[in-house]
mmCIF file of C-alpha atoms in Angstrom:
data_model
loop_
_atom_site.group_PDB
_atom_site.id
_atom_site.type_symbol
_atom_site.label_atom_id
_atom_site.label_comp_id
_atom_site.label_asym_id
_atom_site.label_seq_id
_atom_site.Cartn_x
_atom_site.Cartn_y
_atom_site.Cartn_z
ATOM 1 C CA UNK A 1 -2.838 8.557 -7.545
ATOM 2 C CA UNK A 2 -3.315 8.563 -11.298
ATOM 3 C CA UNK A 3 -0.633 7.074 -13.474
ATOM 4 C CA UNK A 4 2.045 9.453 -14.719
ATOM 5 C CA UNK A 5 1.827 8.298 -18.321
ATOM 6 C CA UNK A 6 -0.677 6.499 -20.486
ATOM 7 C CA UNK A 7 -0.824 2.846 -21.321
ATOM 8 C CA UNK A 8 -2.516 3.273 -24.680
ATOM 9 C CA UNK A 9 -3.871 5.900 -27.049
ATOM 10 C CA UNK A 10 -7.634 6.055 -26.775
ATOM 11 C CA UNK A 11 -8.631 9.580 -27.662
ATOM 12 C CA UNK A 12 -10.264 9.468 -31.104
ATOM 13 C CA UNK A 13 -9.591 13.189 -31.551
ATOM 14 C CA UNK A 14 -5.991 12.555 -32.589
ATOM 15 C CA UNK A 15 -4.364 13.589 -29.313
ATOM 16 C CA UNK A 16 -1.448 11.422 -28.293
ATOM 17 C CA UNK A 17 0.791 10.682 -25.332
ATOM 18 C CA UNK A 18 3.923 8.710 -24.620
ATOM 19 C CA UNK A 19 2.929 5.101 -23.779
ATOM 20 C CA UNK A 20 5.617 4.639 -21.139
ATOM 21 C CA UNK A 21 3.507 3.062 -18.375
ATOM 22 C CA UNK A 22 0.986 0.279 -18.523
ATOM 23 C CA UNK A 23 -1.087 -1.986 -16.318
ATOM 24 C CA UNK A 24 -1.702 -2.895 -13.099
ATOM 25 C CA UNK A 25 -1.970 -4.040 -9.455
ATOM 26 C CA UNK A 26 1.259 -4.977 -7.680
ATOM 27 C CA UNK A 27 1.504 -8.753 -7.238
ATOM 28 C CA UNK A 28 -1.851 -9.419 -8.895
ATOM 29 C CA UNK A 29 -3.099 -11.652 -11.671
ATOM 30 C CA UNK A 30 -5.044 -11.070 -14.916
ATOM 31 C CA UNK A 31 -8.729 -10.224 -14.568
ATOM 32 C CA UNK A 32 -11.497 -10.712 -17.113
ATOM 33 C CA UNK A 33 -14.486 -8.666 -18.216
ATOM 34 C CA UNK A 34 -16.676 -11.505 -16.973
ATOM 35 C CA UNK A 35 -15.181 -10.849 -13.524
ATOM 36 C CA UNK A 36 -15.496 -7.050 -13.747
ATOM 37 C CA UNK A 37 -18.054 -6.135 -16.444
ATOM 38 C CA UNK A 38 -18.660 -2.663 -14.977
ATOM 39 C CA UNK A 39 -15.005 -1.599 -14.826
ATOM 40 C CA UNK A 40 -13.800 1.305 -16.987
ATOM 41 C CA UNK A 41 -10.339 2.358 -18.171
ATOM 42 C CA UNK A 42 -10.058 6.155 -17.867
ATOM 43 C CA UNK A 43 -7.485 8.160 -19.805
ATOM 44 C CA UNK A 44 -6.778 11.888 -19.935
ATOM 45 C CA UNK A 45 -4.333 13.495 -22.358
ATOM 46 C CA UNK A 46 -2.957 16.813 -21.138
ATOM 47 C CA UNK A 47 -0.445 17.376 -23.948
ATOM 48 C CA UNK A 48 1.291 15.463 -26.718
ATOM 49 C CA UNK A 49 3.616 13.791 -24.220
ATOM 50 C CA UNK A 50 1.824 13.902 -20.892
ATOM 51 C CA UNK A 51 -1.359 12.514 -19.410
ATOM 52 C CA UNK A 52 -2.631 10.094 -16.809
ATOM 53 C CA UNK A 53 -4.880 7.098 -16.414
ATOM 54 C CA UNK A 54 -7.259 5.914 -13.722
ATOM 55 C CA UNK A 55 -9.879 3.236 -13.226
ATOM 56 C CA UNK A 56 -13.609 3.806 -12.904
ATOM 57 C CA UNK A 57 -16.907 1.973 -12.569
ATOM 58 C CA UNK A 58 -20.135 2.281 -14.541
ATOM 59 C CA UNK A 59 -22.929 3.141 -12.082
ATOM 60 C CA UNK A 60 -25.544 4.242 -14.655
ATOM 61 C CA UNK A 61 -25.685 3.954 -18.473
ATOM 62 C CA UNK A 62 -23.893 7.310 -18.933
ATOM 63 C CA UNK A 63 -22.236 7.749 -15.527
ATOM 64 C CA UNK A 64 -18.782 6.544 -14.446
ATOM 65 C CA UNK A 65 -17.719 6.795 -10.798
ATOM 66 C CA UNK A 66 -14.011 7.424 -10.222
ATOM 67 C CA UNK A 67 -11.700 9.160 -7.740
ATOM 68 C CA UNK A 68 -11.917 12.935 -7.294
ATOM 69 C CA UNK A 69 -8.147 13.220 -7.607
ATOM 70 C CA UNK A 70 -8.498 11.738 -11.108
ATOM 71 C CA UNK A 71 -10.647 14.766 -12.007
ATOM 72 C CA UNK A 72 -9.344 17.613 -9.844
ATOM 73 C CA UNK A 73 -5.698 18.650 -9.736
ATOM 74 C CA UNK A 74 -5.219 18.592 -5.961
ATOM 75 C CA UNK A 75 -2.251 21.002 -6.187
ATOM 76 C CA UNK A 76 -3.847 23.576 -8.483
ATOM 77 C CA UNK A 77 -7.486 23.089 -7.485
ATOM 78 C CA UNK A 78 -8.587 22.993 -11.127
ATOM 79 C CA UNK A 79 -10.571 20.364 -13.003
ATOM 80 C CA UNK A 80 -9.161 18.420 -15.934
ATOM 81 C CA UNK A 81 -11.292 19.520 -18.915
ATOM 82 C CA UNK A 82 -13.914 16.954 -19.917
ATOM 83 C CA UNK A 83 -12.657 17.093 -23.519
ATOM 84 C CA UNK A 84 -9.256 15.744 -22.389
ATOM 85 C CA UNK A 85 -10.755 12.386 -21.380
ATOM 86 C CA UNK A 86 -11.665 9.195 -23.160
ATOM 87 C CA UNK A 87 -12.750 5.943 -21.528
ATOM 88 C CA UNK A 88 -13.106 2.359 -22.678
ATOM 89 C CA UNK A 89 -15.479 -0.322 -21.445
ATOM 90 C CA UNK A 90 -15.853 -4.026 -22.090
ATOM 91 C CA UNK A 91 -12.186 -4.814 -22.857
ATOM 92 C CA UNK A 92 -9.335 -6.024 -20.633
ATOM 93 C CA UNK A 93 -6.733 -4.512 -22.987
ATOM 94 C CA UNK A 94 -7.663 -0.862 -23.748
ATOM 95 C CA UNK A 95 -5.344 -0.901 -26.768
ATOM 96 C CA UNK A 96 -7.813 -3.272 -28.419
ATOM 97 C CA UNK A 97 -10.871 -1.102 -27.802
ATOM 98 C CA UNK A 98 -12.855 -0.272 -30.938
ATOM 99 C CA UNK A 99 -15.182 2.677 -31.619
ATOM 100 C CA UNK A 100 -18.088 0.911 -29.915
ATOM 101 C CA UNK A 101 -16.050 0.612 -26.699
ATOM 102 C CA UNK A 102 -14.578 4.133 -26.617
ATOM 103 C CA UNK A 103 -16.464 7.086 -25.146
ATOM 104 C CA UNK A 104 -15.914 10.827 -24.896
ATOM 105 C CA UNK A 105 -16.666 12.669 -21.660
ATOM 106 C CA UNK A 106 -19.083 15.591 -21.888
ATOM 107 C CA UNK A 107 -18.921 16.665 -18.234
ATOM 108 C CA UNK A 108 -17.135 15.818 -14.999
ATOM 109 C CA UNK A 109 -18.184 16.642 -11.439
ATOM 110 C CA UNK A 110 -16.259 16.327 -8.177
ATOM 111 C CA UNK A 111 -18.091 15.372 -4.979
ATOM 112 C CA UNK A 112 -18.784 18.706 -3.178
ATOM 113 C CA UNK A 113 -17.424 17.293 0.074
ATOM 114 C CA UNK A 114 -14.032 16.387 -1.414
ATOM 115 C CA UNK A 115 -11.174 17.588 0.795
ATOM 116 C CA UNK A 116 -7.969 17.383 -1.283
ATOM 117 C CA UNK A 117 -5.822 18.103 1.758
ATOM 118 C CA UNK A 118 -6.687 14.802 3.440
ATOM 119 C CA UNK A 119 -8.417 13.029 0.502
ATOM 120 C CA UNK A 120 -11.728 12.632 2.310
ATOM 121 C CA UNK A 121 -14.720 12.388 -0.034
ATOM 122 C CA UNK A 122 -12.435 11.328 -2.889
ATOM 123 C CA UNK A 123 -15.152 10.714 -5.477
ATOM 124 C CA UNK A 124 -16.145 12.154 -8.837
ATOM 125 C CA UNK A 125 -18.314 11.258 -11.804
ATOM 126 C CA UNK A 126 -17.693 11.367 -15.539
ATOM 127 C CA UNK A 127 -20.659 11.814 -17.892
ATOM 128 C CA UNK A 128 -20.337 9.766 -21.088
ATOM 129 C CA UNK A 129 -21.336 11.145 -24.475
ATOM 130 C CA UNK A 130 -23.697 8.185 -24.962
ATOM 131 C CA UNK A 131 -24.923 5.178 -22.965
ATOM 132 C CA UNK A 132 -22.612 2.212 -22.545
ATOM 133 C CA UNK A 133 -23.713 -1.404 -22.713
ATOM 134 C CA UNK A 134 -21.547 -2.198 -19.681
ATOM 135 C CA UNK A 135 -23.840 -3.160 -16.774
ATOM 136 C CA UNK A 136 -24.037 -0.623 -13.912
ATOM 137 C CA UNK A 137 -22.601 -1.779 -10.600
ATOM 138 C CA UNK A 138 -25.097 -1.540 -7.754
ATOM 139 C CA UNK A 139 -24.160 1.062 -5.155
ATOM 140 C CA UNK A 140 -23.599 -0.010 -1.564
ATOM 141 C CA UNK A 141 -26.459 0.624 0.858
ATOM 142 C CA UNK A 142 -27.316 0.225 4.512
ATOM 143 C CA UNK A 143 -27.675 -3.531 4.053
ATOM 144 C CA UNK A 144 -23.976 -3.672 3.186
ATOM 145 C CA UNK A 145 -22.776 -1.882 6.332
ATOM 146 C CA UNK A 146 -21.550 -5.108 7.956
ATOM 147 C CA UNK A 147 -18.976 -5.514 5.182
ATOM 148 C CA UNK A 148 -17.059 -2.516 6.536
ATOM 149 C CA UNK A 149 -16.668 -3.992 10.031
ATOM 150 C CA UNK A 150 -13.702 -6.111 8.952
ATOM 151 C CA UNK A 151 -12.774 -9.540 7.536
ATOM 152 C CA UNK A 152 -14.933 -9.276 4.384
ATOM 153 C CA UNK A 153 -13.129 -10.527 1.271
ATOM 154 C CA UNK A 154 -13.098 -8.060 -1.616
ATOM 155 C CA UNK A 155 -11.382 -7.843 -4.988
ATOM 156 C CA UNK A 156 -9.227 -4.945 -6.139
ATOM 157 C CA UNK A 157 -8.881 -4.440 -9.880
ATOM 158 C CA UNK A 158 -7.499 -1.841 -12.230
ATOM 159 C CA UNK A 159 -5.098 -0.764 -14.937
ATOM 160 C CA UNK A 160 -2.446 0.818 -12.710
ATOM 161 C CA UNK A 161 1.282 0.073 -12.585
ATOM 162 C CA UNK A 162 2.629 -3.261 -11.380
ATOM 163 C CA UNK A 163 5.240 -1.424 -9.310
ATOM 164 C CA UNK A 164 6.005 2.144 -8.231
ATOM 165 C CA UNK A 165 9.011 2.275 -10.562
ATOM 166 C CA UNK A 166 7.460 0.273 -13.402
ATOM 167 C CA UNK A 167 8.009 1.703 -16.868
ATOM 168 C CA UNK A 168 6.279 -0.956 -18.945
ATOM 169 C CA UNK A 169 3.975 -3.810 -18.033
ATOM 170 C CA UNK A 170 1.211 -5.993 -19.502
ATOM 171 C CA UNK A 171 -1.684 -3.836 -20.703
ATOM 172 C CA UNK A 172 -4.424 -6.171 -19.485
ATOM 173 C CA UNK A 173 -6.645 -5.595 -16.466
ATOM 174 C CA UNK A 174 -5.196 -7.002 -13.239
ATOM 175 C CA UNK A 175 -6.818 -7.991 -9.948
ATOM 176 C CA UNK A 176 -6.023 -9.241 -6.466
ATOM 177 C CA UNK A 177 -7.960 -10.367 -3.392
ATOM 178 C CA UNK A 178 -8.015 -8.215 -0.267
ATOM 179 C CA UNK A 179 -9.510 -8.363 3.227
ATOM 180 C CA UNK A 180 -11.348 -5.406 4.754
ATOM 181 C CA UNK A 181 -9.732 -4.364 8.030
ATOM 182 C CA UNK A 182 -11.615 -3.305 11.161
ATOM 183 C CA UNK A 183 -11.793 0.498 11.605
ATOM 184 C CA UNK A 184 -9.760 0.283 14.807
ATOM 185 C CA UNK A 185 -7.038 -1.619 12.961
ATOM 186 C CA UNK A 186 -7.034 0.946 10.145
ATOM 187 C CA UNK A 187 -6.696 3.811 12.607
ATOM 188 C CA UNK A 188 -3.850 2.104 14.436
ATOM 189 C CA UNK A 189 -1.929 1.035 11.333
ATOM 190 C CA UNK A 190 -2.184 4.401 9.555
ATOM 191 C CA UNK A 191 -1.505 6.805 12.431
ATOM 192 C CA UNK A 192 2.208 7.084 11.667
ATOM 193 C CA UNK A 193 1.811 8.120 8.030
ATOM 194 C CA UNK A 194 -1.844 9.194 7.598
ATOM 195 C CA UNK A 195 -3.289 10.819 10.702
ATOM 196 C CA UNK A 196 -6.497 12.068 8.949
ATOM 197 C CA UNK A 197 -7.891 8.519 8.627
ATOM 198 C CA UNK A 198 -11.660 8.777 9.257
ATOM 199 C CA UNK A 199 -13.525 5.521 9.902
ATOM 200 C CA UNK A 200 -16.912 7.036 8.987
ATOM 201 C CA UNK A 201 -15.657 8.003 5.531
ATOM 202 C CA UNK A 202 -12.847 5.590 4.728
ATOM 203 C CA UNK A 203 -11.889 1.955 4.960
ATOM 204 C CA UNK A 204 -8.653 0.066 4.408
ATOM 205 C CA UNK A 205 -7.808 -3.373 3.089
ATOM 206 C CA UNK A 206 -4.832 -5.719 3.155
ATOM 207 C CA UNK A 207 -3.920 -8.302 0.549
ATOM 208 C CA UNK A 208 -4.619 -11.899 1.502
ATOM 209 C CA UNK A 209 -1.107 -12.806 0.313
ATOM 210 C CA UNK A 210 0.391 -9.704 2.016
ATOM 211 C CA UNK A 211 2.378 -9.015 -1.165
ATOM 212 C CA UNK A 212 -0.078 -7.291 -3.492
ATOM 213 C CA UNK A 213 -2.057 -4.083 -3.631
ATOM 214 C CA UNK A 214 -2.963 -1.076 -5.742
ATOM 215 C CA UNK A 215 -0.578 1.306 -7.472
ATOM 216 C CA UNK A 216 -0.592 4.423 -9.638
ATOM 217 C CA UNK A 217 -3.447 4.139 -12.152
ATOM 218 C CA UNK A 218 -5.709 1.957 -10.000
ATOM 219 C CA UNK A 219 -7.331 5.024 -8.411
ATOM 220 C CA UNK A 220 -11.069 5.136 -8.882
#
């Protein structure tokens, strides 16, 4: 889920929000742009005091991939206006982003197959107002299918909270190492709290240290 409040003020239009929540990953460690050059901090300001933040990935010079629930209000079924967003690339601390690293959003699109009731197809794209120098991340293809079978080591990174009740935390990008779980394990482990788990559309991971994971604001 997106963060309930913003870590920093990015919107160059003068909009503002209360900076009562910051960055990210429960039980993680600082990440660097060298580690995650394609990662994007996503911020939306809904009013002077309220907004949310998510994480995204550059997949083309003007396209950022993020979570659908960072674009569509799953309770109201409406899209957050593109003008409410700003994103930053190329910095681990969004508060230090300069004009060259800050982008407006000119359009946002939710994956047509998104089902907000069960969060299947939870993907959306943001269209930047100009190309970013951040390198696009290659999309997974058929050659990568074996990675979903289980035991592959992956890294989780983002600017979400460091705890569900966190009010303030370091603003820098955080990361942790996770292991992809076999679909049968995912189905078994999630049946008590998430019966809609669908192996053909979703995967799950566990932290290698069993003490870290994502939190509000890491979505995307």
